Amino acid sequence: MLKITDLVHSYGSHRVLDGVSLSVAEGELVSVVGPSGCGKSTLLRSIAGLVRPSGGSILLGGRPIDRIPDNLAIVFQDYSRSLFPWMTAMSNVALPLRRRGLDRRRSREAAMAALDQVGLADAGGKYPWEMSGGMQQRVSIARALAYRPALLLMDEPFGSVDAQTREDLEDLVLRVCAHQGMTILLITHDIDESVYVGDRVIVLTRSPARVAADLEVGLGGSRDQIATRQLDEFVRLRAEVGRLVRGGSTTATTVLEQH
Amino acid sequence: MNRVRVLRGVVGAAGFVAAVEAVGMSGLIDERFLPRMSTILVSAAGLIVDPDFLADATATVTAWALGLLLTVAVAVPAGLALGALPAVERAVRPLIEFLRPIPSVAIIPLAILLFSDNLHLRLAVILYASSWPVLMNAIYGVKDVDPLAKETLRSFGFGPVSVLLRVSLPSAAPFIATGVRVASGIAIILAVSAELLAGGAEGIGIFITEAASAGRIDLMLAATLWAGLFGVLSNAVLVAAERRLFRWHRVRSGSPR
């Protein structure tokens, strides 16, 4: 589905991506975790075609990304800036559908269905600034869902909401994406979150970013905020990802665990 | 709060009228040069039913409205284009900075030479003078659009023109509206100025000139009063429209409702 090989990017003489290679299979939710400022966002923006990388290749559905792909949606961290305040929630969700050639009635129906999926069936007529942060981010998610992208990119999507809302939104994304069979690349700096939501966790090193580890998450399909976080596998993975993010290596982890 | 403000304004205006009237009654000023306030107000009231004045006022307001429409039609697209194309903006910037400070009234004699039709003349000078605030606000409004808002739409596959019309234009609209409000005030000044300098058949400026030559200073001032009231009124209507249309902008920038 998505295959990135030896991706390199520099801003001037400052190298941010130093040969990143990773792949995402159809229907997979891959979380990318790394220290703050390690180049995660540059990676996401390269995939979205918003940044032209200095080197390496990105294939989306077998085709190289030379311009902004047609079948991709992004949920940004900053919902208050990425939703349009002059439009209602409904119009915000429906707007990208209009470009896809849906007429007004059909795009409104699709928008309504997506709002319903994120639990905002009654809030379509509200403006973003009349909503709480969590509700606004739900609208952003609904906008991405309604668009039915082949690949959904999420850039720290739960970074600006409170802890309770964050858990609700994590479960919401897991639920609707399992339901729609969506392929997702989710970028986060939160170690717990990367393990909790991911089928796979890709850990990036400090800047310039390289892939430190690509870990399979053996937690199965259904997750629970309390029970999953108590599982040995979750605790082990969280510790491993944590050490990697702090700059340790997998070998050190194995040695420690043997003692 | 708002009521108190309106009340204070009314008290202030009434106090001014009373003071001028008192000075008039005291006989300090020769009434041939400056009629009493009450005389001016009575004349102003009389003008409401004066068909000649109404025809003049209609002509001026028509020139104002058409001129303002023309300004919006020209300056908004130009401002959008310049705001979106920084290279072009840098190229035309020196020209703009040179033309903008020229007092607009100074171009009326040139316009008199260029236009034989009086309405065309007025529209041309209104367009020239009123365009600046709309143009500048549109340029800065478009430059100021949140890059993340634009990227959001780009990531959904919208091209540059769509992004300009669907994100930059609505984002900049509150700034453009403020520019239009300033332009509205300039347009009425230019309309009357052009009438005073260029003459013509109808217009508040023509009415004032004729009243002056007939020695009717009371009518002259009464017509001036109406021109001023029109300016106040059109400004108030535009402020109200801005509040209604751009509530999202006020909420967002944290200004009081």
XYZ file of C-alpha atoms in Angstrom:
516
model
C 0.000 0.000 0.000
C 2.629 2.518 1.143
C 6.315 1.828 0.662
C 9.000 4.292 1.638
C 12.615 3.577 0.719
C 15.681 5.502 1.918
C 13.811 8.755 2.345
C 16.173 11.679 2.870
C 15.265 15.286 3.485
C 17.237 18.362 4.445
C 16.167 21.928 5.141
C 19.224 23.763 3.817
C 22.196 22.069 5.453
C 20.051 20.685 8.275
C 19.242 17.042 7.668
C 15.939 15.897 9.203
C 15.334 12.527 7.531
C 18.345 10.280 7.091
C 17.320 7.251 5.076
C 13.918 6.306 6.457
C 12.459 3.071 5.080
C 9.090 1.683 6.109
C 5.989 0.127 4.658
C 2.312 0.021 5.539
C 0.069 -2.812 4.366
C -3.574 -2.420 3.346
C -5.872 -2.161 6.363
C -3.022 -1.693 8.819
C -2.733 0.971 11.512
C 0.930 1.825 11.872
C 2.051 4.273 14.515
C 5.264 6.197 14.091
C 6.775 7.365 17.352
C 9.884 9.375 17.990
C 11.313 12.138 20.140
C 9.963 15.659 19.655
C 11.455 17.437 16.673
C 12.881 14.263 15.137
C 11.319 14.820 11.731
C 8.055 12.905 12.130
C 6.009 15.722 10.654
C 8.388 16.116 7.714
C 7.899 12.407 7.035
C 4.129 12.819 7.045
C 4.252 15.929 4.881
C 6.465 14.114 2.350
C 3.918 11.312 2.098
C 1.149 13.879 1.638
C 3.071 15.557 -1.170
C 3.226 18.833 0.757
C 7.021 18.600 1.009
C 9.225 17.375 -1.808
C 11.874 15.179 -0.176
C 15.535 15.587 -1.119
C 15.985 11.898 -1.874
C 14.564 8.413 -1.681
C 11.247 7.134 -2.923
C 7.654 6.975 -1.719
C 5.257 4.628 -3.449
C 1.565 4.886 -2.683
C -0.416 2.015 -4.167
C 2.595 1.293 -6.388
C 2.746 4.846 -7.789
C 5.465 7.337 -6.890
C 4.295 10.541 -5.209
C 5.206 13.402 -7.495
C 2.341 15.675 -6.536
C -0.392 15.685 -3.906
C -2.061 12.251 -4.073
C -5.757 12.176 -4.825
C -6.732 9.456 -2.351
C -5.259 10.651 0.884
C -6.542 12.570 3.883
C -4.764 14.176 6.826
C -5.991 14.824 10.359
C -3.793 17.527 11.873
C -3.143 18.108 15.553
C -4.378 21.663 15.394
C -8.078 21.217 14.634
C -8.848 24.874 15.331
C -6.621 25.868 12.420
C -7.500 23.076 10.032
C -11.294 23.428 10.318
C -12.759 26.446 8.559
C -14.486 28.709 11.097
C -16.817 30.295 8.534
C -18.413 26.920 7.796
C -20.621 24.661 9.872
C -19.363 21.218 10.879
C -21.483 19.751 8.102
C -20.027 22.027 5.416
C -16.503 21.389 6.663
C -17.008 17.645 6.272
C -18.784 17.977 2.920
C -16.284 20.365 1.299
C -13.655 17.815 0.143
C -16.448 15.611 -1.240
C -17.559 18.369 -3.590
C -14.179 18.179 -5.329
C -14.759 14.465 -5.824
C -17.706 15.364 -8.006
C -20.479 14.490 -5.543
C -23.458 16.804 -5.910
C -24.680 18.867 -2.979
C -27.266 16.387 -1.777
C -25.036 13.323 -1.931
C -22.081 15.065 -0.299
C -24.347 16.231 2.532
C -25.629 12.710 3.015
C -22.088 11.323 3.166
C -21.079 14.109 5.569
C -24.067 13.369 7.770
C -23.173 9.666 7.874
C -19.572 10.465 8.823
C -20.673 12.868 11.573
C -22.962 10.150 12.857
C -20.022 7.722 12.948
C -18.046 10.035 15.220
C -21.057 10.657 17.462
C -21.899 14.135 16.212
C -25.152 13.408 14.389
C -26.827 16.411 16.033
C -23.964 18.878 15.720
C -23.840 19.286 11.931
C -25.279 22.798 12.067
C -22.801 24.052 14.647
C -19.736 26.141 13.876
C -16.330 24.846 14.998
C -15.916 27.714 17.473
C -19.155 26.690 19.159
C -17.675 23.267 19.959
C -15.223 21.861 22.498
C -11.756 20.804 21.345
C -12.682 17.140 21.395
C -15.770 17.772 19.281
C -13.755 19.799 16.784
C -11.253 16.989 16.388
C -14.152 14.583 15.866
C -15.283 16.827 13.000
C -11.785 16.646 11.484
C -11.877 12.874 11.790
C -15.342 12.777 10.221
C -14.060 14.908 7.340
C -11.277 12.407 6.705
C -13.631 9.410 7.028
C -16.219 10.840 4.652
C -13.496 11.328 2.049
C -12.812 7.552 2.150
C -9.071 7.913 1.530
C -6.903 4.949 0.588
C -4.474 6.192 3.233
C -5.280 8.296 6.294
C -2.431 10.277 7.789
C -2.783 11.492 11.355
C -0.299 14.018 12.745
C -0.411 13.973 16.563
C -4.211 13.867 16.262
C -4.884 13.702 19.998
C -2.120 16.049 21.114
C -4.335 19.027 21.903
C -7.140 17.463 23.930
C -7.444 16.456 27.577
C -6.615 12.924 28.749
C -10.189 11.629 28.931
C -11.061 12.974 25.478
C -7.833 11.552 24.172
C -8.804 8.031 25.254
C -12.269 8.438 23.757
C -10.798 9.593 20.444
C -8.249 6.753 20.370
C -11.068 4.227 20.753
C -13.170 6.074 18.205
C -10.405 5.865 15.606
C -9.804 2.172 16.346
C -13.509 1.422 16.053
C -14.352 3.293 12.848
C -11.171 2.223 11.142
C -11.740 -1.428 11.915
C -15.264 -0.914 10.599
C -14.166 0.747 7.332
C -10.964 -1.298 6.921
C -9.005 1.956 6.709
C -5.228 2.097 6.286
C -3.707 4.568 8.753
C -0.312 6.044 9.489
C -0.466 7.783 12.845
C 2.340 9.983 14.093
C 2.729 10.572 17.811
C 5.331 11.357 20.428
C 3.276 9.479 23.049
C 4.783 6.059 23.692
C 1.680 4.555 25.352
C -0.526 5.757 22.536
C 1.742 4.368 19.816
C 1.432 0.883 21.329
C -2.240 1.149 22.263
C -3.516 2.119 18.792
C -0.913 0.451 16.560
C -0.868 -2.885 14.770
C 2.783 -2.020 14.344
C 5.025 0.611 15.952
C 7.852 2.208 14.025
C 10.318 3.981 16.284
C 12.377 6.816 14.848
C 15.712 7.961 16.231
C 16.600 11.460 17.314
C 17.139 13.943 14.462
C 18.202 13.193 11.780
C 15.572 10.487 11.839
C 16.245 6.881 10.973
C 14.126 3.846 11.760
C 15.341 2.485 15.104
C 12.897 -0.407 15.248
C 9.827 -1.801 13.563
C 7.838 -3.695 16.187
C 4.827 -5.950 15.717
C 2.150 -5.268 18.362
C 0.771 -8.630 19.466
C -2.295 -7.315 21.241
C -4.952 -8.557 18.848
C -7.724 -6.569 17.242
C -9.832 -5.337 20.135
C -8.292 -2.996 22.675
C -9.558 -1.711 25.972
C -8.232 1.375 27.723
C -7.927 -0.402 31.095
C -7.472 -4.122 30.317
C -5.115 -3.755 27.342
C -2.801 -1.468 29.262
C -2.445 -4.145 31.975
C -1.377 -6.923 29.588
C 2.230 -8.125 29.878
C 2.696 -7.644 26.140
C 1.589 -4.001 26.413
C 3.874 -3.320 29.370
C 6.811 -5.012 27.636
C 6.295 -3.132 24.351
C 5.817 0.169 26.107
C 9.097 -0.278 27.952
C 10.905 -1.282 24.792
C 9.547 1.630 22.756
C 10.353 3.940 25.659
C 13.975 2.856 25.763
C 14.296 3.154 21.985
C 12.820 6.645 21.968
C 15.266 7.654 24.689
C 18.096 6.419 22.482
C 18.721 2.893 23.751
C 18.907 -0.179 21.539
C 16.848 -3.342 21.308
C 19.782 -5.447 22.440
C 20.031 -3.543 25.706
C 16.359 -4.272 26.249
C 16.819 -7.983 25.729
C 19.780 -8.080 28.091
C 17.810 -6.250 30.768
C 14.877 -8.592 30.412
C 17.005 -11.666 30.845
C 18.099 -10.544 34.302
C -23.487 49.113 27.583
C -24.236 49.818 23.923
C -27.304 51.857 24.900
C -25.236 53.976 27.255
C -22.791 54.643 24.434
C -25.572 55.666 22.046
C -27.116 57.872 24.735
C -23.791 59.610 25.403
C -23.356 60.214 21.672
C -26.836 61.756 21.440
C -26.156 63.949 24.472
C -22.862 65.093 22.941
C -24.427 65.965 19.573
C -27.393 67.728 21.199
C -25.024 69.683 23.449
C -23.046 70.820 20.423
C -26.199 71.939 18.575
C -27.416 73.807 21.678
C -24.045 75.507 22.147
C -23.881 76.692 18.536
C -27.492 77.881 18.766
C -26.683 79.802 21.946
C -23.719 81.490 20.253
C -26.016 82.359 17.330
C -28.661 83.862 19.637
C -26.080 85.906 21.492
C -25.489 87.859 18.288
C -21.715 87.337 18.356
C -21.730 86.062 14.771
C -23.329 87.838 11.851
C -26.178 85.627 10.685
C -25.435 86.505 7.086
C -22.180 84.538 7.344
C -23.226 81.768 9.662
C -26.961 81.185 10.021
C -28.313 79.941 13.340
C -28.266 76.241 13.964
C -32.059 76.158 14.157
C -32.298 77.840 10.749
C -29.969 75.230 9.241
C -31.934 72.369 10.786
C -35.245 73.768 9.523
C -33.737 74.124 6.037
C -32.383 70.585 6.231
C -35.829 69.294 7.155
C -37.293 71.222 4.228
C -34.847 69.580 1.833
C -36.449 66.160 2.441
C -39.452 67.258 0.368
C -37.516 69.417 -2.087
C -37.598 67.536 -5.447
C -34.541 69.400 -6.736
C -32.466 68.371 -3.744
C -33.772 64.799 -3.873
C -32.711 64.519 -7.515
C -29.274 65.881 -6.569
C -28.949 63.500 -3.631
C -30.016 60.546 -5.791
C -27.353 61.412 -8.358
C -24.629 61.558 -5.712
C -25.731 58.363 -3.963
C -25.907 56.589 -7.337
C -22.355 57.646 -8.158
C -21.266 56.553 -4.670
C -22.914 53.121 -4.913
C -21.727 52.386 -8.458
C -18.259 53.676 -7.635
C -18.032 51.471 -4.561
C -19.243 48.420 -6.492
C -16.697 49.108 -9.197
C -14.000 49.469 -6.527
C -14.864 46.093 -5.001
C -15.000 44.461 -8.434
C -11.534 45.755 -9.318
C -9.623 45.955 -6.039
C -10.665 42.629 -4.468
C -9.493 40.421 -7.368
C -6.360 42.560 -7.755
C -5.608 42.264 -4.038
C -6.189 38.504 -4.065
C -3.847 38.096 -7.016
C -1.134 40.295 -5.504
C -1.466 38.600 -2.119
C -1.157 35.164 -3.701
C 1.716 36.049 -6.037
C 4.484 37.633 -3.924
C 6.821 38.091 -6.902
C 4.255 40.199 -8.771
C 3.435 42.080 -5.592
C 7.091 43.025 -5.116
C 7.215 44.243 -8.712
C 4.187 46.560 -8.470
C 4.846 47.644 -4.875
C 6.967 50.752 -5.774
C 4.221 51.967 -8.111
C 1.569 51.496 -5.414
C 3.698 53.258 -2.798
C 4.193 56.163 -5.198
C 0.546 56.576 -6.253
C -1.114 55.944 -2.898
C 0.041 59.105 -1.048
C -1.040 61.458 -3.872
C -4.079 63.374 -2.555
C -6.934 61.872 -4.551
C -8.662 65.211 -5.061
C -5.592 66.325 -7.018
C -6.420 63.917 -9.831
C -9.874 65.446 -10.416
C -8.558 68.099 -12.889
C -6.922 65.322 -14.900
C -10.172 63.334 -14.820
C -12.031 66.427 -16.072
C -9.795 66.424 -19.135
C -10.212 62.691 -19.703
C -13.962 62.205 -19.210
C -16.744 64.124 -20.889
C -19.517 62.248 -19.110
C -20.052 63.467 -15.550
C -20.976 60.071 -14.096
C -17.933 58.454 -15.705
C -15.748 61.164 -14.243
C -17.093 60.605 -10.742
C -16.810 56.821 -11.027
C -13.221 57.112 -12.217
C -12.080 59.297 -9.323
C -14.021 57.197 -6.783
C -12.441 54.033 -8.183
C -8.969 55.553 -8.032
C -9.262 56.862 -4.480
C -11.329 54.107 -2.870
C -9.322 51.207 -4.258
C -6.308 51.711 -2.001
C -7.741 50.599 1.348
C -9.539 47.626 -0.271
C -6.429 46.639 -2.220
C -4.072 46.914 0.754
C -6.377 45.025 3.122
C -6.949 42.281 0.552
C -3.186 41.883 0.006
C -2.427 41.699 3.724
C -5.471 39.546 4.432
C -4.416 36.972 1.842
C -0.790 37.007 2.987
C -1.947 36.428 6.546
C -3.996 33.284 5.871
C -3.050 30.395 8.141
C -0.755 28.084 6.126
C -2.249 25.029 7.868
C -5.726 25.958 6.609
C -4.358 26.114 3.066
C -2.454 22.836 3.460
C -5.591 21.137 4.736
C -7.388 21.922 1.512
C -4.337 21.141 -0.631
C -4.038 17.735 1.031
C -7.587 16.986 -0.122
C -6.401 17.551 -3.664
C -7.636 21.096 -4.274
C -5.549 23.167 -6.705
C -4.106 26.648 -6.072
C -7.101 28.523 -7.508
C -9.556 26.527 -5.374
C -7.422 27.142 -2.290
C -7.377 30.865 -3.069
C -11.159 31.059 -3.500
C -12.203 28.612 -0.778
C -9.669 29.417 1.962
C -7.781 32.642 1.297
C -10.792 34.685 0.194
C -13.044 33.782 3.148
C -10.133 34.123 5.598
C -9.307 37.564 4.243
C -12.957 38.634 3.928
C -13.186 40.388 7.327
C -10.115 42.501 6.469
C -11.471 43.227 2.992
C -14.800 44.305 4.532
C -13.004 46.781 6.782
C -11.247 48.118 3.679
C -14.607 48.499 1.906
C -15.973 50.429 4.879
C -13.050 52.867 4.740
C -13.487 53.051 0.949
C -17.161 53.915 1.402
C -16.218 57.049 3.346
C -13.634 58.007 0.732
C -16.148 57.433 -2.089
C -18.665 59.938 -0.719
C -15.883 62.539 -0.282
C -14.710 62.030 -3.849
C -18.234 62.071 -5.291
C -19.007 65.468 -3.728
C -15.510 66.832 -4.454
C -15.801 65.913 -8.133
C -19.195 67.638 -8.296
C -17.804 70.785 -6.667
C -14.774 70.944 -8.976
C -16.150 69.593 -12.237
C -19.721 70.851 -12.048
C -22.446 69.016 -13.910
C -26.206 68.787 -13.956
C -27.046 67.017 -10.696
C -25.425 66.173 -7.377
C -25.152 67.349 -3.792
C -21.966 69.196 -4.769
C -23.871 71.021 -7.525
C -26.647 71.905 -5.070
C -24.071 73.340 -2.639
C -22.391 75.407 -5.359
C -25.723 76.815 -6.524
C -26.890 77.568 -2.972
C -23.610 79.385 -2.313
C -23.871 81.534 -5.436
C -27.452 82.391 -4.487
C -26.254 83.489 -1.054
C -28.271 80.764 0.702
C -25.686 79.707 3.255
C -28.413 77.946 5.287
C -29.235 75.640 2.315
C -25.556 75.119 1.606
C -24.953 73.943 5.161
C -28.181 71.923 5.239
C -27.061 69.958 2.157
C -23.628 69.479 3.734
C -25.347 68.145 6.838
C -27.200 65.549 4.754
C -23.964 64.467 3.062
C -22.423 63.991 6.510
C -25.435 62.073 7.790
C -25.270 59.807 4.757
C -21.643 59.035 5.596
C -22.528 58.184 9.216
C -25.463 56.035 8.148
C -23.618 54.045 5.472
C -20.784 53.410 7.921
C -23.236 52.129 10.548
C -24.889 49.799 8.029
C -21.525 48.389 6.974
C -20.414 47.904 10.605
C -23.637 46.006 11.327
C -23.151 43.852 8.222
C -19.580 43.032 9.261
C -20.733 41.990 12.730
C -23.338 39.698 11.277
C -21.239 38.134 8.540
C -17.970 37.722 10.395
C -19.056 36.527 13.796
C -16.579 33.659 13.470
C -13.768 36.147 13.066
C -14.748 38.164 16.133
C -15.118 35.055 18.281
C -11.780 33.783 17.092
C -9.805 36.970 17.524
C -11.351 37.343 20.971
C -13.052 40.710 20.406
C -16.212 41.377 22.407
C -19.459 40.430 20.658
